[in-house]
CSV table of C-alpha atoms and ligand atoms in Angstrom, one decimal:
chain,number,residue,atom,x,y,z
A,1,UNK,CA,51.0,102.0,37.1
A,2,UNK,CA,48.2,100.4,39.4
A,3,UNK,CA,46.8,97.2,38.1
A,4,UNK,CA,42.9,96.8,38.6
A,5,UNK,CA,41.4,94.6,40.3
A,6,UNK,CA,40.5,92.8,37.7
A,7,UNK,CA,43.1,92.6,35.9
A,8,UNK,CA,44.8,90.8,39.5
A,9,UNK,CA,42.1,88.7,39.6
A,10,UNK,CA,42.1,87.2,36.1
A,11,UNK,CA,45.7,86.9,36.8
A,12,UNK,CA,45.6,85.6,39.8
A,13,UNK,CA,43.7,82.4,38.5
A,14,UNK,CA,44.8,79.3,37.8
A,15,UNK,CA,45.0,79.2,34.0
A,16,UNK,CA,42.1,76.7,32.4
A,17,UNK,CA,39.6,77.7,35.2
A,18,UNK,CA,37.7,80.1,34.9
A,19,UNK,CA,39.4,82.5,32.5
A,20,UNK,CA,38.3,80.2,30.0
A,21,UNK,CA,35.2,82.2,30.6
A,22,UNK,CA,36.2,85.7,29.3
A,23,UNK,CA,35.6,87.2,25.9
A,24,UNK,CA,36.6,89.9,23.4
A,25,UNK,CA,34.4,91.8,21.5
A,26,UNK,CA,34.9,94.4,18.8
A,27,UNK,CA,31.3,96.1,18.6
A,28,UNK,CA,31.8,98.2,16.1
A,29,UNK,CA,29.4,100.3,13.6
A,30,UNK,CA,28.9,98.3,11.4
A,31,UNK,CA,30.1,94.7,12.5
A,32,UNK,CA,30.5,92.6,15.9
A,33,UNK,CA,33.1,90.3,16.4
A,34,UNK,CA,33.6,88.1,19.4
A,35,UNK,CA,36.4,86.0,20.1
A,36,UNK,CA,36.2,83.3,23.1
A,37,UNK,CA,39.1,82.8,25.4
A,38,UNK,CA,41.2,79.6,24.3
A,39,UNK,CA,39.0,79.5,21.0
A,40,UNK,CA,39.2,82.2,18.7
A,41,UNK,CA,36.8,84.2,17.1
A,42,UNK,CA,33.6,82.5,17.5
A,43,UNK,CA,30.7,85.2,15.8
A,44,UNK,CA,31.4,87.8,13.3
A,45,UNK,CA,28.1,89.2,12.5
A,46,UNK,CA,26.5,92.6,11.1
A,47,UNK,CA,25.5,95.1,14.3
A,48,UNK,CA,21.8,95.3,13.5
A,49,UNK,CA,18.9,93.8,15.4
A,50,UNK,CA,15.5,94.0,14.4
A,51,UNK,CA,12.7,95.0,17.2
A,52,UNK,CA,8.7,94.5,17.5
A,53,UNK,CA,8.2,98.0,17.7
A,54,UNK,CA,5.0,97.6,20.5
A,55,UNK,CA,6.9,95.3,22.7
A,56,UNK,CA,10.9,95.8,21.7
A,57,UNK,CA,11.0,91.8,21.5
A,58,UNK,CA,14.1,91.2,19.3
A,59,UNK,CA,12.8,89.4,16.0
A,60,UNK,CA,16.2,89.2,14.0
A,61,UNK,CA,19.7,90.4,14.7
A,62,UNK,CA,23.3,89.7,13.0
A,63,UNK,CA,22.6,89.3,9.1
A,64,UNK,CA,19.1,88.5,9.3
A,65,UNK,CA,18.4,91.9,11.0
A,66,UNK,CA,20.5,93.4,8.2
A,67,UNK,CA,18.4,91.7,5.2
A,68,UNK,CA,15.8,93.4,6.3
A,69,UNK,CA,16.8,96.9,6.7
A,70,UNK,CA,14.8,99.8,5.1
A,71,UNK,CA,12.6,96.8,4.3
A,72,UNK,CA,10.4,96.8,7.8
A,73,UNK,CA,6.7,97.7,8.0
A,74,UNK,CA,4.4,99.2,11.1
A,75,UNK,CA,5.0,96.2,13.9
A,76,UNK,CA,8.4,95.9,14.2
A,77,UNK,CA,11.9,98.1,12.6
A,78,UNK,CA,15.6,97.1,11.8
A,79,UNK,CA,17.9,99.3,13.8
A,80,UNK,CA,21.4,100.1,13.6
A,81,UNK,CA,22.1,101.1,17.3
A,82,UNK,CA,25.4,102.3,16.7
A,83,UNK,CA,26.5,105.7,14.5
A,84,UNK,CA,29.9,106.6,14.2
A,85,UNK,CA,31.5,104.5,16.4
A,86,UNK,CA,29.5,105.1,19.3
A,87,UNK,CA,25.7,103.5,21.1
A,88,UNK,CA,23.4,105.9,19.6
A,89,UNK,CA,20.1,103.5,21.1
A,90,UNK,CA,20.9,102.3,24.3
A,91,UNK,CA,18.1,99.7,24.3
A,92,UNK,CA,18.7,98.0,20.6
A,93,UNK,CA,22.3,98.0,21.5
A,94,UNK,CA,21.4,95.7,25.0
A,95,UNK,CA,19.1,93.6,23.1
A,96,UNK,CA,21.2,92.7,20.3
A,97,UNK,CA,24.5,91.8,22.5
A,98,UNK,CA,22.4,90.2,24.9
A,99,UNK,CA,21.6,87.9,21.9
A,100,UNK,CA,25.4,88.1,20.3
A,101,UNK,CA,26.6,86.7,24.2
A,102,UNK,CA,24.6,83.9,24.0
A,103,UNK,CA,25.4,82.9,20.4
A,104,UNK,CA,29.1,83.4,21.2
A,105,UNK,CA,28.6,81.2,24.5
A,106,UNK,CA,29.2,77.5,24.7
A,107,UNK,CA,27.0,75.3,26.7
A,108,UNK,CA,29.5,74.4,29.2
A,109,UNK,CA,29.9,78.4,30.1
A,110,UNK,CA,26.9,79.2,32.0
A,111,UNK,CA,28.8,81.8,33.6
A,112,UNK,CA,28.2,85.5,33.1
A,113,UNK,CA,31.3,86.4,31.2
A,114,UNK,CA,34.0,88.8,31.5
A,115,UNK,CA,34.3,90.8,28.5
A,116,UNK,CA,37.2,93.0,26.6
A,117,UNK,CA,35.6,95.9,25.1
A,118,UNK,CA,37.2,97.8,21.8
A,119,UNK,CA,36.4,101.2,22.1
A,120,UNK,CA,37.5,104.1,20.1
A,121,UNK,CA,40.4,106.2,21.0
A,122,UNK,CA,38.5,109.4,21.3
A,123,UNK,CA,35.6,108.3,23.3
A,124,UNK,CA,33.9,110.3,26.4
A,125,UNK,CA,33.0,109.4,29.4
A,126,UNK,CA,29.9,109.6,28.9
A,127,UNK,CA,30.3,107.1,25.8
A,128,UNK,CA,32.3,104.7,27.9
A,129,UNK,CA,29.8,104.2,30.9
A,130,UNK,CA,26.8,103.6,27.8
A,131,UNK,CA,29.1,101.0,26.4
A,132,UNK,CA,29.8,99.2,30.1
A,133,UNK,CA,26.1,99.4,30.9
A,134,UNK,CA,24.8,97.9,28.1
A,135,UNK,CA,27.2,94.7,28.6
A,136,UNK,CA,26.3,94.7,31.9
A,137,UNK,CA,22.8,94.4,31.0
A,138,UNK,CA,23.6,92.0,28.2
A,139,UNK,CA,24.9,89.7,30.6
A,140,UNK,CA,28.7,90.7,31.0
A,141,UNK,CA,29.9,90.1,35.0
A,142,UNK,CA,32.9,92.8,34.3
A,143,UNK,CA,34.1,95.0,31.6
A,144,UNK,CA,37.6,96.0,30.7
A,145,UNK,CA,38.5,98.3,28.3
A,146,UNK,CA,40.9,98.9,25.5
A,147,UNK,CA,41.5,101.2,22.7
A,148,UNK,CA,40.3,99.9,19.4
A,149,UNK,CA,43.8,101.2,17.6
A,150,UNK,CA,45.8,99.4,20.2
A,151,UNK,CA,44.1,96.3,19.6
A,152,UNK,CA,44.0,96.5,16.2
A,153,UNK,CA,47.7,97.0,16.2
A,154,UNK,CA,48.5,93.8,18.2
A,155,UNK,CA,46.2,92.0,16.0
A,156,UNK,CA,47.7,92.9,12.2
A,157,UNK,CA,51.5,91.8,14.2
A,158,UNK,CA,52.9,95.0,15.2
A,159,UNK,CA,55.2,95.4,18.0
A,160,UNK,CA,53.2,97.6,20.3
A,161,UNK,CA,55.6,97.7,23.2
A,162,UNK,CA,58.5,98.8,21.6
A,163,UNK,CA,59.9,102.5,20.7
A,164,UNK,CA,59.7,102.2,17.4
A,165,UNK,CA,56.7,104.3,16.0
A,166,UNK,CA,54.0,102.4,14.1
A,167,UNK,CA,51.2,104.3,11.9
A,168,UNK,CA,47.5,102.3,11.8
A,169,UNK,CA,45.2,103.6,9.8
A,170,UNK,CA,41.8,102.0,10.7
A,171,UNK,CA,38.7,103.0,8.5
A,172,UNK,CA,35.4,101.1,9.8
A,173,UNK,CA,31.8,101.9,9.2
A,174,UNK,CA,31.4,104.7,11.4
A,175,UNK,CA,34.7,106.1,11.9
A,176,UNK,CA,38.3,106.4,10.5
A,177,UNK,CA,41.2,106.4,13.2
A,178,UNK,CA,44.6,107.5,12.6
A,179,UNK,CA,47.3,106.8,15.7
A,180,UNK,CA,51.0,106.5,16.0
A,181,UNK,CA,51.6,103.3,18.2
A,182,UNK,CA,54.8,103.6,20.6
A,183,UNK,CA,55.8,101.9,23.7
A,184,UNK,CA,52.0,100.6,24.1
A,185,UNK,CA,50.8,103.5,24.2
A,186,UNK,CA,49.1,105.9,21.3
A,187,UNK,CA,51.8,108.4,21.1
A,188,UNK,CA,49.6,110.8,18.4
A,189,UNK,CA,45.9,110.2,17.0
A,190,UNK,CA,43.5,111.8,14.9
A,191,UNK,CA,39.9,110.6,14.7
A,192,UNK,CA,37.2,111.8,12.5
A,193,UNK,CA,33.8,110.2,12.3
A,194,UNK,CA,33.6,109.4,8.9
A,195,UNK,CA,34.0,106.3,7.4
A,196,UNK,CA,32.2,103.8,4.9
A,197,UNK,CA,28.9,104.7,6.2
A,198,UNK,CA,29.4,108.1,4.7
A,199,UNK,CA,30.6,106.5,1.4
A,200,UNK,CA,27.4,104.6,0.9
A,201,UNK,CA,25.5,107.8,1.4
A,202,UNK,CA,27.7,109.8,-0.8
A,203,UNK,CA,26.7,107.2,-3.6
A,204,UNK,CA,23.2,107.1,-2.3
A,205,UNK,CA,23.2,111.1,-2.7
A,206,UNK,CA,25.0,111.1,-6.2
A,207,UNK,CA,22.3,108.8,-7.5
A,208,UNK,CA,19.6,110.6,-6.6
A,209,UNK,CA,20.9,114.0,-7.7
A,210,UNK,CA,22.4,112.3,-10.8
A,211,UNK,CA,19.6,109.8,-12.0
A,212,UNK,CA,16.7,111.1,-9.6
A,213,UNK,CA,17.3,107.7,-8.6
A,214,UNK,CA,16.3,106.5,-4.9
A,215,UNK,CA,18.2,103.7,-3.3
A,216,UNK,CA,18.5,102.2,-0.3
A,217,UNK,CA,21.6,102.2,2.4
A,218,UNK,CA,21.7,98.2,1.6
A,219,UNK,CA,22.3,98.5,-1.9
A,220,UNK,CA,24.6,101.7,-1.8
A,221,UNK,CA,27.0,99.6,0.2
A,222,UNK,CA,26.7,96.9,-2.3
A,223,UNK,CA,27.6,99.2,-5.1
A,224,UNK,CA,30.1,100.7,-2.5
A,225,UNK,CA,31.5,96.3,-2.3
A,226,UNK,CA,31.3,96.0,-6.0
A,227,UNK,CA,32.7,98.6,-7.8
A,228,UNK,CA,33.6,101.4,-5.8
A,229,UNK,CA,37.5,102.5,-6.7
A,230,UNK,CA,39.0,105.6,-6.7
A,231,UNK,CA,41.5,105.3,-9.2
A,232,UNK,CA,41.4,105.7,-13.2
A,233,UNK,CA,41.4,102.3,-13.8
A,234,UNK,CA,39.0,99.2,-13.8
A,235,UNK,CA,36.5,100.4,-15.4
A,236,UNK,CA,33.1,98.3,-14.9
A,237,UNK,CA,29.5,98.8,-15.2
A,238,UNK,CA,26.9,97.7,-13.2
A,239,UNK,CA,22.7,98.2,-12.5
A,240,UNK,CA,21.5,99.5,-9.8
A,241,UNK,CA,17.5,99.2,-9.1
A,242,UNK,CA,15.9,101.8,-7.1
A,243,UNK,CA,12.6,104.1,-7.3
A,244,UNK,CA,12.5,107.3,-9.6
A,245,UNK,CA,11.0,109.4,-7.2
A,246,UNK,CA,10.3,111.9,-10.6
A,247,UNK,CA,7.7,109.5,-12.0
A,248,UNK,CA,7.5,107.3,-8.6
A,249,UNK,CA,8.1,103.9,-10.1
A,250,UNK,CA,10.6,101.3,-9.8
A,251,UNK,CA,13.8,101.9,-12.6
A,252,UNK,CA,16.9,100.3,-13.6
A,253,UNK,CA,20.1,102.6,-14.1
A,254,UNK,CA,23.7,101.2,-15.3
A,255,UNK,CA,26.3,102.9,-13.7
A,256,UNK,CA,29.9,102.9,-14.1
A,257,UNK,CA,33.1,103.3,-12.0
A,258,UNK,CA,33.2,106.6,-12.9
A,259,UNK,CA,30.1,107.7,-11.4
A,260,UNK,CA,31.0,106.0,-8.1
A,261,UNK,CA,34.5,107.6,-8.4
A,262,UNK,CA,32.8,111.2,-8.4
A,263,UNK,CA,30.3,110.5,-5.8
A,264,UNK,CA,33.4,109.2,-3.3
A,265,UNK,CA,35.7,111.7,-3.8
A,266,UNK,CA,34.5,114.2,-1.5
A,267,UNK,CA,34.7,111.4,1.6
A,268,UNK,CA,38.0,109.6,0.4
A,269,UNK,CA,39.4,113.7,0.5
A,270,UNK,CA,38.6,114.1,3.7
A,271,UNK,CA,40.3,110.4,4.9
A,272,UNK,CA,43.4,111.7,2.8
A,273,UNK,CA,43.3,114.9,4.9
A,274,UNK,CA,42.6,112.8,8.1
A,275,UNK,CA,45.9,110.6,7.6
A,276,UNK,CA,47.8,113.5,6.5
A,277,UNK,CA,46.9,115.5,9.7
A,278,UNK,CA,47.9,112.3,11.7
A,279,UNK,CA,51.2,112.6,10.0
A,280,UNK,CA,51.4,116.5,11.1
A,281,UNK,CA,50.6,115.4,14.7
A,282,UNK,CA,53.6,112.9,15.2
A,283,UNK,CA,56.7,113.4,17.2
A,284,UNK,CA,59.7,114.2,14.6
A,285,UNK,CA,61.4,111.0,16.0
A,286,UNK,CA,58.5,108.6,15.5
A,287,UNK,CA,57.8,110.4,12.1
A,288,UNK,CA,61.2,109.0,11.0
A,289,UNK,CA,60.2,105.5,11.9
A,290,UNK,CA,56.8,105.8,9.8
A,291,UNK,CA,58.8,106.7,6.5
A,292,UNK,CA,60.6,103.7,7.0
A,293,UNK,CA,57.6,101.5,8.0
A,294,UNK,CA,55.1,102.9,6.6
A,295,UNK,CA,51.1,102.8,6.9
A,296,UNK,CA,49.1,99.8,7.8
A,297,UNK,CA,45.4,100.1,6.9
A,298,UNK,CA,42.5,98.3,8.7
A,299,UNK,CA,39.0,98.0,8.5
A,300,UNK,CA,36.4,97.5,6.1
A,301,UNK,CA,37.0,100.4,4.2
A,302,UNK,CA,41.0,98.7,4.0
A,303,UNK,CA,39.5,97.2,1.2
A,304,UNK,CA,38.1,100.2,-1.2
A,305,UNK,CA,39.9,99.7,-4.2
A,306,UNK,CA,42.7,102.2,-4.8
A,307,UNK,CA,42.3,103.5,-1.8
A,308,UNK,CA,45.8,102.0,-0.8
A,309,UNK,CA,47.6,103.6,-3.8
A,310,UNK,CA,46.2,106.7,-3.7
A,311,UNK,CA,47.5,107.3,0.0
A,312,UNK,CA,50.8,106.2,-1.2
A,313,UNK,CA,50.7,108.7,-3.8
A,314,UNK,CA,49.6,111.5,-1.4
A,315,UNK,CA,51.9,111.1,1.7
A,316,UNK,CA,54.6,109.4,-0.3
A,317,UNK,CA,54.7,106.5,2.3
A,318,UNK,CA,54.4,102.7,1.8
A,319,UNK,CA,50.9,101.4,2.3
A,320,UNK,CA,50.2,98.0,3.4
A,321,UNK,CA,46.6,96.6,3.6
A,322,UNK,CA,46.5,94.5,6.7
A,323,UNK,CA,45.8,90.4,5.9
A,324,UNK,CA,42.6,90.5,8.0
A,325,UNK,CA,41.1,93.9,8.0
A,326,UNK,CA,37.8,93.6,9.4
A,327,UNK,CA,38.7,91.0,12.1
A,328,UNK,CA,42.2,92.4,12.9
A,329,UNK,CA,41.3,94.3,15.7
A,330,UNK,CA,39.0,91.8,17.7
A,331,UNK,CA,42.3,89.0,17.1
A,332,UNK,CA,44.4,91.7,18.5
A,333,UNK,CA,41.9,91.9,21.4
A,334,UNK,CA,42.2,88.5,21.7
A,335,UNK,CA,45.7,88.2,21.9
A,336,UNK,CA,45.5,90.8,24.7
A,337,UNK,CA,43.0,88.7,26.9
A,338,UNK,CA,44.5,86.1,26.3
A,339,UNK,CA,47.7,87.3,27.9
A,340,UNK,CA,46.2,90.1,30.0
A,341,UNK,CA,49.1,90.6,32.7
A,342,UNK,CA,51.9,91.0,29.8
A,343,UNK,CA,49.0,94.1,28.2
A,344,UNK,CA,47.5,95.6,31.1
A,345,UNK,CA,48.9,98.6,31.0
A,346,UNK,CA,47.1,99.0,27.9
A,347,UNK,CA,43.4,99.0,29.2
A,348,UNK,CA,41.6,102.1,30.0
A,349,UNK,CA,41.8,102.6,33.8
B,401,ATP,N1,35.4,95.3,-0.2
B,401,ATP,C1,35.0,96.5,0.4
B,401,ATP,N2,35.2,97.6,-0.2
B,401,ATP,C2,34.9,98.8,0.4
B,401,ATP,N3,34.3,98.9,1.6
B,401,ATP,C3,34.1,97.7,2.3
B,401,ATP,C4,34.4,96.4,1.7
B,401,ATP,N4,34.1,95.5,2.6
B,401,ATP,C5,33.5,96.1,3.7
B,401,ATP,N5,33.5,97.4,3.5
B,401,ATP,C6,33.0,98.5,4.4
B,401,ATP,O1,33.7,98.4,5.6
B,401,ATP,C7,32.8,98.9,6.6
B,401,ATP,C8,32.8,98.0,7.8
B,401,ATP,O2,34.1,97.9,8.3
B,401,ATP,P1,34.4,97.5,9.8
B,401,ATP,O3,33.7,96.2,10.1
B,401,ATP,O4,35.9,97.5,10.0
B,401,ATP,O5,33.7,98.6,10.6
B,401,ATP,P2,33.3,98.7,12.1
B,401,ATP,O6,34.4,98.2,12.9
B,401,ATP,O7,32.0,98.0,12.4
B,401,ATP,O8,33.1,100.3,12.3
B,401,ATP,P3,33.8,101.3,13.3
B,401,ATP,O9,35.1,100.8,13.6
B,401,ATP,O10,33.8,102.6,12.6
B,401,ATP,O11,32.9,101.4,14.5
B,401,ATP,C9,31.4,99.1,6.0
B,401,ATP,O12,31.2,100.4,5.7
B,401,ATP,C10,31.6,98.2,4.8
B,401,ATP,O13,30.7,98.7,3.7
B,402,MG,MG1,36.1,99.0,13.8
């Protein structure tokens, strides 16, 4: 296997100098997480930016930017520049990680960084070189590459470089990834681009053709965070403001779990079918490994309620929701700069 350039040359360095300078970054959907060489992970912050809409001047990014979504007037938007895993708005994306590098900086690294880039196991070409240009052109001086399972892998503890198969199970924002980790390398994957973005609009949908009820993606999510379960039990109530767009005012609905429960179980099917299919794709021998190890779950949507027990129930398997699921993979990406010779063969070349 060749090593790049780059990878020689961060190598080749005297540690302390300047590979102190280098970062990883999970950009992902819905969240961004950086973690800085020798630190740790330094920003963990909503992927939203708002723009002036005359002069594309950033006014907000990170949380702020996400306050105000589906709340902006005429001058100036929140965007989410990312869908499904992928840079939908090349230009948003720029300006908000042009403002996520220099929040992540210190002062003492004046340096255009090097930057580790998560990206999603199925990603195109195409994909890739938007994702390398907009660092570029945030400020990043080179861009390696590694796949978002891998990295996720390393950071929940598994044991990517030996035989022994491993199943993760990541379900973000935009996307859920299923891949079958072997000898650092992703032995069998399935991807589908659903994730919790689709379950906020599912209960955004069953709200309006339930209640004629209009709400926004901020507070489907929050209803998602609150209640949302997708077993038979815990049974809670909650309001939910929005407009009735029958009479065009403002209204106050209580919902309960079982309304969410309905309006989810279309999306959690399909992630059920996505894992299952994962399963089907898996070498017989690394299958065998997977019964007796089991499924470890990652990202945000980790942390649905049930969501754990219900795919025990339907691939028989244990389940294990990792410690740290939405900053599991940007630690594992961490781990890998920070030992970069040891993983290289892990990068995309
Ligand atoms: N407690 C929770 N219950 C259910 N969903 C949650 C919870 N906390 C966060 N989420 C959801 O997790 C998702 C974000 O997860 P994560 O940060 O892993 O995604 P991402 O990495 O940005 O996306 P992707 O990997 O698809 O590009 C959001 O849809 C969010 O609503
Ligand atoms: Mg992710």
């Amino acid at each position: 296997m060749g090593i790049s350039n780059t990878v020689r040359g961060l190598f080749g360095r005297r540690p302390g100098t300047l590979l102190s300078n280098s970062m990883a970054i999970d950009l992902g959907t819905a969240n961004t997480l950086i973690y800085l060489q020798g630190r740790g992970i330094v920003l963990e912050q909503p992927s939203v930016v708002a723009l002036e809409r005359e002069t594309n001047a950033v006014v907000a990014v990170g949380s702020e930017a996400k306050s105000m979504l589906g709340r902006t007037g005429v001058s100036m938007q929140a965007i989410r520049p990312l869908k499904d895993g992928v840079i939908t708005n090349a230009t948003a994306t720029m300006a908000m990680l042009r403002e996520f590098l220099g929040m992540a900086r210190t002062r003492k690294l004046s340096m255009r960084p090097r930057v580790l880039v998560c990206v999603p196991s199925g990603i195109t070409e195409v994909e890739i070189s938007a994702v390398k240009t907009a660092l570029e052109r945030a400020g990043a001086r080179e861009v390696l590459l590694v796949p978002e399972p891998l990295a996720a892998a390393i950071g929940v503890g598994i044991p990517v470089e030996g035989a022994a198969g491993n199943m993760v199970v990541d379900i973000g924002g935009g996307t859920t990834e299923v891949a079958v980790i072997s000898l650092s390398s992703i032995a069998a994957n399935n991807s589908i681009r659903i994730g919790g973005d689709e379950i906020d609009e599912a209960i955004s949908a069953y709200l309006k053709k339930q209640y004629s009820l209009l709400v926004g993606e901020r507070t489907a999510e929050t209803v998602k965070i609150r209640m949302g379960t997708v077993l038979e039990e815990d049974e809670e109530e909650c309001e939910v403001n929005g407009l009735d767009f029958v009479n065009g005012i403002p209204e106050t609905y209580v919902i309960n779990s079982s309304d969410i429960r309905q309006a989810l179980r279309e999306v959690v099917a399909t992630i059920v079918e996505a894992v299952r299919h994962g399963l089907e794709k898996t070498p017989p021998e690394l299958a065998s490994d997977i019964v007796d190890r089991g499924i470890v779950l990652t990202g945000g949507g980790a942390l649905l309620r049930g969501l754990d027990r219900l795919l025990m129930s339907e691939t028989g398997l244990p389940i294990r929701i990792a410690d740290n699921p939405l900053s599991c993979t940007v630690l594992g990406a961490g781990i890998i700069l920070e030992d970069i010779y040891r993983y290289r063969s892990l990068l995309i070349q």
